[in-house]
Amino acid sequence: MKTEAPNPNTIVWFNEKFIPLGEANVNILTHALNYGTGVFEGIRGYFEEKQQDLFLVRPVEHYQRWKRNAGILRIGIPKSATDLAALTAELCRRNGFRSHVYVRPLAYKCSARIGVAPDENDAYAIVVVPFGDYFDSTKGLRAGVVSWRRVEDTAIPSRAKICGAYVNSVLATDEARHNGHDEAIFLTEEGHVSDSATCNLFIFRNGKLVTPPGTDNILEGITRASVIDLARNEMRLEVVERSISRSELYVSDEVFFTGTAVEIAPIVAVDHRPVGTGEVGPVATKLRSLYVEATRGRLLNYRQWLWPVYRTTAADKAA
Ligand SMILES: Cc1ncc(COP(=O)(O)O)c(C=O)c1O
């Protein structure tokens, strides 16, 4: 999905102020722009017509991860995760969003000078934009294992969304698309299946759901955690976190990606080989519909995942 440039009048949070996106600019010598020293997040919000409300999905967990990971680059974010979630809801109200949205928080080294050595000058911003479906989930995606290996934790920690590390994902996506695939699948240096360029990966094999462990250079996805909960609690499926070999991708009944942007994306072919029947499978289909119901506020057991934007009183939140 190619996203359009957002409306420059969109109100964003930048330098501790609400200002139009068109005025939220940085100096060309900014450290993060030159050396990749920033940490970003991705959060979704879904507008539910029936309840006339916009639900941010697990914003506090995302902001906790963001603050933790920014600490890896010694970037400080001066607000609590809960205050950041409230600020994001305020941004949605100020823009009057009544559609699905995507939230992009970014924290970065902001000094404008030459030299890699980082200093204490940090900045952060939050942008919210309208955001529809990432792809047509009925068709399923075609994926390809790429020759680029996943960044190693010993080089740049892939458990954090570090700007500079996403060059790895850009190269992988570029190679995969040139090879006729929609998305890339990374292997670790040891040859274990890791992440895709922007998603976590699951296989369904021998009646079990299997996903790579945190030690295989994955990003510890929040959607991954949601899917594990839904699979165990709503489908009584056994979920195993273990290393996956490349060839398991070719002999599994189902393969699918999970991520804030793609939600649950069934994979119908890997390396030009059909997965299972070559059609979108029943497990991914069921999980996707559970995820959609839960993130639109239709499953009461999962309301704690949601931060309502237009019904924001503490009493309502506790409800
Ligand atoms: C490399 C990578 N893996 C996995 C994910 C999925 O993480 P989450 O479910 O928290 O969005 C992302 C999200 O953008 C990602 O960039």
mmCIF file of C-alpha atoms and ligand atoms in Angstrom:
data_model
loop_
_atom_site.group_PDB
_atom_site.id
_atom_site.type_symbol
_atom_site.label_atom_id
_atom_site.label_comp_id
_atom_site.label_asym_id
_atom_site.label_seq_id
_atom_site.Cartn_x
_atom_site.Cartn_y
_atom_site.Cartn_z
ATOM 1 C CA MET A 1 0.000 0.000 0.000
ATOM 2 C CA LYS A 2 1.502 3.369 -1.014
ATOM 3 C CA THR A 3 0.378 5.987 1.501
ATOM 4 C CA GLU A 4 -0.342 9.588 0.428
ATOM 5 C CA ALA A 5 1.448 12.614 1.953
ATOM 6 C CA PRO A 6 -0.788 13.755 4.851
ATOM 7 C CA ASN A 7 -2.634 17.097 4.805
ATOM 8 C CA PRO A 8 -0.102 19.795 5.927
ATOM 9 C CA ASN A 9 -2.833 21.397 8.088
ATOM 10 C CA THR A 10 -3.100 18.268 10.211
ATOM 11 C CA ILE A 11 -2.437 19.306 13.835
ATOM 12 C CA VAL A 12 0.594 17.472 15.277
ATOM 13 C CA TRP A 13 2.527 17.573 18.571
ATOM 14 C CA PHE A 14 6.002 19.035 17.969
ATOM 15 C CA ASN A 15 8.390 20.769 20.360
ATOM 16 C CA GLU A 16 5.798 20.564 23.159
ATOM 17 C CA LYS A 17 3.157 22.431 21.084
ATOM 18 C CA PHE A 18 0.136 21.653 18.887
ATOM 19 C CA ILE A 19 1.097 23.018 15.436
ATOM 20 C CA PRO A 20 0.230 22.296 11.750
ATOM 21 C CA LEU A 21 2.250 19.447 10.202
ATOM 22 C CA GLY A 22 3.481 21.841 7.505
ATOM 23 C CA GLU A 23 5.414 23.804 10.172
ATOM 24 C CA ALA A 24 6.882 20.749 11.956
ATOM 25 C CA ASN A 25 10.309 20.750 10.288
ATOM 26 C CA VAL A 26 13.887 19.940 11.350
ATOM 27 C CA ASN A 27 17.315 21.321 10.347
ATOM 28 C CA ILE A 28 19.109 19.428 7.540
ATOM 29 C CA LEU A 29 22.042 18.713 9.888
ATOM 30 C CA THR A 30 19.800 17.042 12.487
ATOM 31 C CA HIS A 31 21.698 14.121 14.095
ATOM 32 C CA ALA A 32 18.813 11.658 13.622
ATOM 33 C CA LEU A 33 18.459 12.556 9.921
ATOM 34 C CA ASN A 34 22.185 12.013 9.309
ATOM 35 C CA TYR A 35 22.871 9.055 11.624
ATOM 36 C CA GLY A 36 19.477 7.341 12.098
ATOM 37 C CA THR A 37 19.381 8.121 15.834
ATOM 38 C CA GLY A 38 15.670 8.066 16.378
ATOM 39 C CA VAL A 39 13.146 5.595 17.760
ATOM 40 C CA PHE A 40 9.618 5.461 16.365
ATOM 41 C CA GLU A 41 6.363 3.640 17.113
ATOM 42 C CA GLY A 42 3.251 2.697 15.214
ATOM 43 C CA ILE A 43 -0.209 2.671 16.821
ATOM 44 C CA ARG A 44 -3.602 2.155 15.204
ATOM 45 C CA GLY A 45 -6.972 3.656 16.000
ATOM 46 C CA TYR A 46 -10.294 2.348 14.677
ATOM 47 C CA PHE A 47 -13.462 4.397 14.271
ATOM 48 C CA GLU A 48 -16.523 2.357 15.209
ATOM 49 C CA GLU A 49 -19.682 3.802 13.602
ATOM 50 C CA LYS A 50 -22.160 2.071 15.923
ATOM 51 C CA GLN A 51 -20.491 3.433 19.080
ATOM 52 C CA GLN A 52 -19.486 6.725 17.356
ATOM 53 C CA ASP A 53 -16.075 6.428 18.957
ATOM 54 C CA LEU A 54 -12.433 6.088 17.869
ATOM 55 C CA PHE A 55 -10.510 3.385 19.753
ATOM 56 C CA LEU A 56 -6.729 3.620 20.086
ATOM 57 C CA VAL A 57 -5.326 0.062 20.321
ATOM 58 C CA ARG A 58 -3.064 -0.645 23.330
ATOM 59 C CA PRO A 59 -1.551 2.891 23.247
ATOM 60 C CA VAL A 60 -0.104 2.657 26.766
ATOM 61 C CA GLU A 61 1.798 -0.566 25.920
ATOM 62 C CA HIS A 62 3.104 1.016 22.718
ATOM 63 C CA TYR A 63 4.257 4.117 24.592
ATOM 64 C CA GLN A 64 5.881 1.979 27.316
ATOM 65 C CA ARG A 65 7.788 0.084 24.597
ATOM 66 C CA TRP A 66 8.705 3.396 22.929
ATOM 67 C CA LYS A 67 10.102 4.912 26.123
ATOM 68 C CA ARG A 68 11.987 1.696 26.972
ATOM 69 C CA ASN A 69 13.504 1.455 23.504
ATOM 70 C CA ALA A 70 14.364 5.180 23.323
ATOM 71 C CA GLY A 71 16.425 4.524 26.448
ATOM 72 C CA ILE A 72 18.659 2.209 24.373
ATOM 73 C CA LEU A 73 19.810 5.331 22.463
ATOM 74 C CA ARG A 74 19.754 7.350 25.709
ATOM 75 C CA ILE A 75 16.832 9.384 24.396
ATOM 76 C CA GLY A 76 14.572 10.682 27.162
ATOM 77 C CA ILE A 77 10.813 11.258 26.623
ATOM 78 C CA PRO A 78 9.540 13.626 29.365
ATOM 79 C CA LYS A 79 5.956 12.309 29.575
ATOM 80 C CA SER A 80 4.488 9.102 31.048
ATOM 81 C CA ALA A 81 3.023 6.446 28.753
ATOM 82 C CA THR A 82 -0.475 7.251 30.051
ATOM 83 C CA ASP A 83 0.000 10.999 29.469
ATOM 84 C CA LEU A 84 1.240 10.252 25.932
ATOM 85 C CA ALA A 85 -1.890 8.155 25.277
ATOM 86 C CA ALA A 86 -4.083 11.022 26.545
ATOM 87 C CA LEU A 87 -2.137 13.485 24.358
ATOM 88 C CA THR A 88 -2.722 11.225 21.330
ATOM 89 C CA ALA A 89 -6.464 11.142 22.033
ATOM 90 C CA GLU A 90 -6.374 14.976 22.258
ATOM 91 C CA LEU A 91 -4.622 15.124 18.873
ATOM 92 C CA CYS A 92 -7.381 12.962 17.351
ATOM 93 C CA ARG A 93 -10.065 15.270 18.797
ATOM 94 C CA ARG A 94 -8.277 18.441 17.616
ATOM 95 C CA ASN A 95 -8.199 16.981 14.084
ATOM 96 C CA GLY A 96 -11.788 15.768 14.417
ATOM 97 C CA PHE A 97 -10.824 12.310 13.112
ATOM 98 C CA ARG A 98 -13.856 10.037 12.568
ATOM 99 C CA SER A 99 -12.021 7.412 10.531
ATOM 100 C CA HIS A 100 -9.377 4.738 11.136
ATOM 101 C CA VAL A 101 -6.040 6.364 11.980
ATOM 102 C CA TYR A 102 -2.338 5.577 12.281
ATOM 103 C CA VAL A 103 -0.229 7.223 14.993
ATOM 104 C CA ARG A 104 3.495 7.834 14.442
ATOM 105 C CA PRO A 105 5.428 8.862 17.562
ATOM 106 C CA LEU A 106 9.102 9.708 16.895
ATOM 107 C CA ALA A 107 11.828 10.509 19.447
ATOM 108 C CA TYR A 108 15.224 11.563 18.167
ATOM 109 C CA LYS A 109 18.617 13.138 18.700
ATOM 110 C CA CYS A 110 17.959 16.703 17.527
ATOM 111 C CA SER A 111 21.342 18.464 17.600
ATOM 112 C CA ALA A 112 22.180 20.017 14.204
ATOM 113 C CA ARG A 113 25.921 19.410 13.846
ATOM 114 C CA ILE A 114 28.479 17.034 12.309
ATOM 115 C CA GLY A 115 29.726 14.119 14.462
ATOM 116 C CA VAL A 116 28.255 10.713 15.490
ATOM 117 C CA ALA A 117 28.912 11.095 19.205
ATOM 118 C CA PRO A 118 25.413 11.576 20.698
ATOM 119 C CA ASP A 119 24.639 14.383 23.192
ATOM 120 C CA GLU A 120 21.725 15.046 25.528
ATOM 121 C CA ASN A 121 19.653 17.049 23.059
ATOM 122 C CA ASP A 122 16.508 15.002 22.486
ATOM 123 C CA ALA A 123 13.172 15.854 20.926
ATOM 124 C CA TYR A 124 9.957 13.994 20.215
ATOM 125 C CA ALA A 125 6.837 14.444 18.130
ATOM 126 C CA ILE A 126 3.520 12.669 17.579
ATOM 127 C CA VAL A 127 1.652 12.647 14.273
ATOM 128 C CA VAL A 128 -1.789 11.093 13.662
ATOM 129 C CA VAL A 129 -3.062 10.529 10.093
ATOM 130 C CA PRO A 130 -6.114 8.843 8.540
ATOM 131 C CA PHE A 131 -5.153 5.284 7.574
ATOM 132 C CA GLY A 132 -7.237 2.583 5.867
ATOM 133 C CA ASP A 133 -6.593 -1.063 5.106
ATOM 134 C CA TYR A 134 -2.929 -1.940 4.443
ATOM 135 C CA PHE A 135 -3.856 -4.604 1.875
ATOM 136 C CA ASP A 136 -6.769 -6.754 0.624
ATOM 137 C CA SER A 137 -6.897 -9.433 3.376
ATOM 138 C CA THR A 138 -9.204 -11.691 1.371
ATOM 139 C CA LYS A 139 -6.494 -12.392 -1.196
ATOM 140 C CA GLY A 140 -3.488 -13.053 1.011
ATOM 141 C CA LEU A 141 0.084 -11.995 0.329
ATOM 142 C CA ARG A 142 2.998 -13.595 -1.492
ATOM 143 C CA ALA A 143 6.258 -13.483 0.497
ATOM 144 C CA GLY A 144 9.904 -14.221 -0.289
ATOM 145 C CA VAL A 145 12.930 -15.048 1.868
ATOM 146 C CA VAL A 146 15.507 -12.346 1.076
ATOM 147 C CA SER A 147 19.307 -12.487 0.882
ATOM 148 C CA TRP A 148 19.695 -9.627 3.395
ATOM 149 C CA ARG A 149 19.917 -11.013 6.936
ATOM 150 C CA ARG A 150 18.027 -9.498 9.875
ATOM 151 C CA VAL A 151 20.076 -6.984 11.851
ATOM 152 C CA GLU A 152 21.713 -8.783 14.729
ATOM 153 C CA ASP A 153 21.045 -7.678 18.323
ATOM 154 C CA THR A 154 24.842 -7.374 18.626
ATOM 155 C CA ALA A 155 24.850 -4.707 15.859
ATOM 156 C CA ILE A 156 21.583 -2.725 16.246
ATOM 157 C CA PRO A 157 18.879 -4.109 18.611
ATOM 158 C CA SER A 158 15.938 -5.160 16.397
ATOM 159 C CA ARG A 159 13.658 -5.303 19.428
ATOM 160 C CA ALA A 160 13.527 -1.489 19.185
ATOM 161 C CA LYS A 161 12.097 0.455 16.244
ATOM 162 C CA ILE A 162 15.378 2.340 15.661
ATOM 163 C CA CYS A 163 15.196 4.551 12.570
ATOM 164 C CA GLY A 164 18.648 3.674 11.199
ATOM 165 C CA ALA A 165 17.964 -0.067 11.521
ATOM 166 C CA TYR A 166 15.035 0.212 9.114
ATOM 167 C CA VAL A 167 17.456 0.536 6.211
ATOM 168 C CA ASN A 168 17.612 -3.267 6.681
ATOM 169 C CA SER A 169 13.819 -3.461 6.129
ATOM 170 C CA VAL A 170 13.959 -1.062 3.169
ATOM 171 C CA LEU A 171 16.600 -3.198 1.385
ATOM 172 C CA ALA A 172 14.618 -6.382 2.107
ATOM 173 C CA THR A 173 11.329 -4.918 0.845
ATOM 174 C CA ASP A 174 13.066 -3.649 -2.282
ATOM 175 C CA GLU A 175 14.601 -7.083 -3.021
ATOM 176 C CA ALA A 176 11.353 -8.939 -2.309
ATOM 177 C CA ARG A 177 9.322 -6.689 -4.612
ATOM 178 C CA HIS A 178 11.929 -6.980 -7.383
ATOM 179 C CA ASN A 179 11.600 -10.764 -7.016
ATOM 180 C CA GLY A 180 7.835 -10.610 -7.549
ATOM 181 C CA HIS A 181 6.784 -10.892 -3.907
ATOM 182 C CA ASP A 182 4.603 -8.529 -1.866
ATOM 183 C CA GLU A 183 6.671 -8.801 1.322
ATOM 184 C CA ALA A 184 10.065 -9.993 2.565
ATOM 185 C CA ILE A 185 10.932 -12.661 5.134
ATOM 186 C CA PHE A 186 14.228 -12.281 6.998
ATOM 187 C CA LEU A 187 16.510 -15.039 8.251
ATOM 188 C CA THR A 188 18.920 -14.496 11.136
ATOM 189 C CA GLU A 189 22.676 -14.978 10.612
ATOM 190 C CA GLU A 190 22.094 -18.509 11.984
ATOM 191 C CA GLY A 191 19.479 -19.088 9.305
ATOM 192 C CA HIS A 192 16.417 -19.045 11.573
ATOM 193 C CA VAL A 193 13.226 -17.352 10.351
ATOM 194 C CA SER A 194 12.962 -13.928 12.012
ATOM 195 C CA ASP A 195 10.604 -11.083 11.083
ATOM 196 C CA SER A 196 9.331 -9.630 7.845
ATOM 197 C CA ALA A 197 10.357 -6.054 7.010
ATOM 198 C CA THR A 198 7.545 -4.631 9.183
ATOM 199 C CA CYS A 199 5.730 -7.602 10.764
ATOM 200 C CA ASN A 200 6.087 -10.653 12.981
ATOM 201 C CA LEU A 201 5.526 -14.104 11.524
ATOM 202 C CA PHE A 202 3.518 -17.170 12.598
ATOM 203 C CA ILE A 203 3.212 -20.648 11.097
ATOM 204 C CA PHE A 204 0.393 -23.144 11.777
ATOM 205 C CA ARG A 205 1.841 -26.654 11.687
ATOM 206 C CA ASN A 206 0.795 -29.983 13.249
ATOM 207 C CA GLY A 207 -2.157 -28.255 14.912
ATOM 208 C CA LYS A 208 0.044 -25.735 16.741
ATOM 209 C CA LEU A 209 0.771 -22.038 16.208
ATOM 210 C CA VAL A 210 4.513 -21.371 16.182
ATOM 211 C CA THR A 211 6.308 -18.001 16.196
ATOM 212 C CA PRO A 212 10.021 -17.077 16.511
ATOM 213 C CA PRO A 213 11.273 -16.245 20.029
ATOM 214 C CA GLY A 214 12.537 -12.833 21.145
ATOM 215 C CA THR A 215 16.103 -14.147 20.740
ATOM 216 C CA ASP A 216 15.774 -14.497 16.947
ATOM 217 C CA ASN A 217 16.146 -10.728 16.375
ATOM 218 C CA ILE A 218 12.442 -10.033 16.175
ATOM 219 C CA LEU A 219 10.622 -6.915 17.265
ATOM 220 C CA GLU A 220 8.496 -8.042 20.249
ATOM 221 C CA GLY A 221 5.273 -7.125 18.522
ATOM 222 C CA ILE A 222 2.202 -5.930 20.420
ATOM 223 C CA THR A 223 -0.083 -7.397 17.749
ATOM 224 C CA ARG A 224 1.890 -10.655 18.148
ATOM 225 C CA ALA A 225 1.032 -10.589 21.857
ATOM 226 C CA SER A 226 -2.635 -9.848 21.069
ATOM 227 C CA VAL A 227 -2.793 -12.731 18.579
ATOM 228 C CA ILE A 228 -1.209 -15.136 21.076
ATOM 229 C CA ASP A 229 -3.898 -14.134 23.646
ATOM 230 C CA LEU A 230 -6.752 -14.520 21.130
ATOM 231 C CA ALA A 231 -5.429 -17.883 19.866
ATOM 232 C CA ARG A 232 -5.048 -19.313 23.369
ATOM 233 C CA ASN A 233 -8.192 -17.835 24.957
ATOM 234 C CA GLU A 234 -10.698 -17.765 22.095
ATOM 235 C CA MET A 235 -9.497 -20.675 19.921
ATOM 236 C CA ARG A 236 -7.891 -22.877 22.606
ATOM 237 C CA LEU A 237 -4.843 -23.239 20.320
ATOM 238 C CA GLU A 238 -1.397 -24.196 21.637
ATOM 239 C CA VAL A 239 1.108 -21.408 20.816
ATOM 240 C CA VAL A 240 4.839 -22.208 20.834
ATOM 241 C CA GLU A 241 7.663 -19.638 20.717
ATOM 242 C CA ARG A 242 10.626 -21.465 19.145
ATOM 243 C CA SER A 243 13.108 -21.046 16.299
ATOM 244 C CA ILE A 244 11.666 -21.836 12.876
ATOM 245 C CA SER A 245 13.704 -23.289 10.013
ATOM 246 C CA ARG A 246 13.314 -21.878 6.495
ATOM 247 C CA SER A 247 11.922 -25.117 5.052
ATOM 248 C CA GLU A 248 9.114 -25.159 7.646
ATOM 249 C CA LEU A 249 7.669 -22.217 5.692
ATOM 250 C CA TYR A 250 7.210 -24.617 2.760
ATOM 251 C CA VAL A 251 5.557 -27.448 4.720
ATOM 252 C CA SER A 252 3.219 -25.501 7.043
ATOM 253 C CA ASP A 253 -0.580 -25.530 6.698
ATOM 254 C CA GLU A 254 -0.700 -21.744 7.174
ATOM 255 C CA VAL A 255 1.714 -18.798 7.435
ATOM 256 C CA PHE A 256 0.711 -15.272 8.381
ATOM 257 C CA PHE A 257 2.161 -11.923 9.431
ATOM 258 C CA THR A 258 1.047 -9.773 12.342
ATOM 259 C CA GLY A 259 1.650 -6.088 12.899
ATOM 260 C CA THR A 260 -0.049 -2.825 13.792
ATOM 261 C CA ALA A 261 -0.261 -1.775 10.127
ATOM 262 C CA VAL A 262 -1.133 -5.142 8.525
ATOM 263 C CA GLU A 263 -3.111 -6.503 11.499
ATOM 264 C CA ILE A 264 -3.187 -10.247 10.559
ATOM 265 C CA ALA A 265 -1.966 -10.853 6.982
ATOM 266 C CA PRO A 266 -2.366 -14.408 5.578
ATOM 267 C CA ILE A 267 0.521 -15.564 3.353
ATOM 268 C CA VAL A 268 -0.604 -17.806 0.452
ATOM 269 C CA ALA A 269 2.843 -18.364 -1.111
ATOM 270 C CA VAL A 270 6.489 -18.323 0.065
ATOM 271 C CA ASP A 271 9.329 -18.267 -2.472
ATOM 272 C CA HIS A 272 6.806 -19.001 -5.256
ATOM 273 C CA ARG A 273 5.622 -22.147 -3.417
ATOM 274 C CA PRO A 274 1.969 -22.348 -2.306
ATOM 275 C CA VAL A 275 1.427 -22.437 1.475
ATOM 276 C CA GLY A 276 -0.929 -25.341 2.343
ATOM 277 C CA THR A 277 -3.766 -25.200 -0.209
ATOM 278 C CA GLY A 278 -2.441 -21.891 -1.613
ATOM 279 C CA GLU A 279 -5.593 -20.177 -0.296
ATOM 280 C CA VAL A 280 -6.147 -18.072 2.845
ATOM 281 C CA GLY A 281 -6.500 -20.640 5.657
ATOM 282 C CA PRO A 282 -9.192 -21.054 8.385
ATOM 283 C CA VAL A 283 -6.903 -20.291 11.360
ATOM 284 C CA ALA A 284 -5.689 -16.937 9.995
ATOM 285 C CA THR A 285 -9.236 -16.103 8.868
ATOM 286 C CA LYS A 286 -10.679 -16.789 12.337
ATOM 287 C CA LEU A 287 -7.869 -14.922 14.127
ATOM 288 C CA ARG A 288 -8.280 -11.945 11.820
ATOM 289 C CA SER A 289 -12.013 -11.694 12.474
ATOM 290 C CA LEU A 290 -11.441 -11.999 16.251
ATOM 291 C CA TYR A 291 -8.798 -9.259 16.043
ATOM 292 C CA VAL A 292 -11.102 -6.981 14.065
ATOM 293 C CA GLU A 293 -13.947 -7.525 16.564
ATOM 294 C CA ALA A 294 -11.656 -6.932 19.545
ATOM 295 C CA THR A 295 -10.034 -3.751 18.146
ATOM 296 C CA ARG A 296 -13.384 -2.241 17.223
ATOM 297 C CA GLY A 297 -14.652 -2.576 20.788
ATOM 298 C CA ARG A 298 -17.096 -5.413 20.026
ATOM 299 C CA LEU A 299 -15.515 -8.023 22.360
ATOM 300 C CA LEU A 300 -16.024 -6.982 25.990
ATOM 301 C CA ASN A 301 -13.189 -9.241 27.225
ATOM 302 C CA TYR A 302 -10.702 -7.109 25.279
ATOM 303 C CA ARG A 303 -11.992 -3.618 26.063
ATOM 304 C CA GLN A 304 -8.928 -3.090 28.278
ATOM 305 C CA TRP A 305 -6.890 -2.982 25.050
ATOM 306 C CA LEU A 306 -8.742 0.105 23.902
ATOM 307 C CA TRP A 307 -8.484 3.833 24.685
ATOM 308 C CA PRO A 308 -11.708 5.568 23.574
ATOM 309 C CA VAL A 309 -11.039 9.051 22.130
ATOM 310 C CA TYR A 310 -14.440 10.700 22.257
ATOM 311 C CA ARG A 311 -15.683 9.022 25.457
ATOM 312 C CA THR A 312 -12.651 9.763 27.601
ATOM 313 C CA THR A 313 -13.889 10.295 31.162
ATOM 314 C CA ALA A 314 -12.114 8.147 33.730
ATOM 315 C CA ALA A 315 -15.483 6.616 34.662
ATOM 316 C CA ASP A 316 -16.045 5.667 30.989
ATOM 317 C CA LYS A 317 -12.495 4.261 30.754
ATOM 318 C CA ALA A 318 -13.050 2.185 33.865
ATOM 319 C CA ALA A 319 -16.415 0.965 32.433
HETATM 320 C C1 LIG B 1 10.244 -5.323 12.025
HETATM 321 C C2 LIG B 1 8.897 -5.340 12.689
HETATM 322 N N1 LIG B 1 8.463 -6.496 13.229
HETATM 323 C C3 LIG B 1 7.243 -6.586 13.818
HETATM 324 C C4 LIG B 1 6.394 -5.487 13.876
HETATM 325 C C5 LIG B 1 5.027 -5.624 14.517
HETATM 326 O O1 LIG B 1 5.004 -5.006 15.763
HETATM 327 P P1 LIG B 1 3.633 -4.420 16.356
HETATM 328 O O2 LIG B 1 2.670 -5.557 16.366
HETATM 329 O O3 LIG B 1 3.975 -3.998 17.732
HETATM 330 O O4 LIG B 1 3.203 -3.328 15.485
HETATM 331 C C6 LIG B 1 6.807 -4.265 13.336
HETATM 332 C C7 LIG B 1 5.908 -3.092 13.428
HETATM 333 O O5 LIG B 1 5.973 -2.160 12.822
HETATM 334 C C8 LIG B 1 8.094 -4.181 12.734
HETATM 335 O O6 LIG B 1 8.528 -3.040 12.184
#
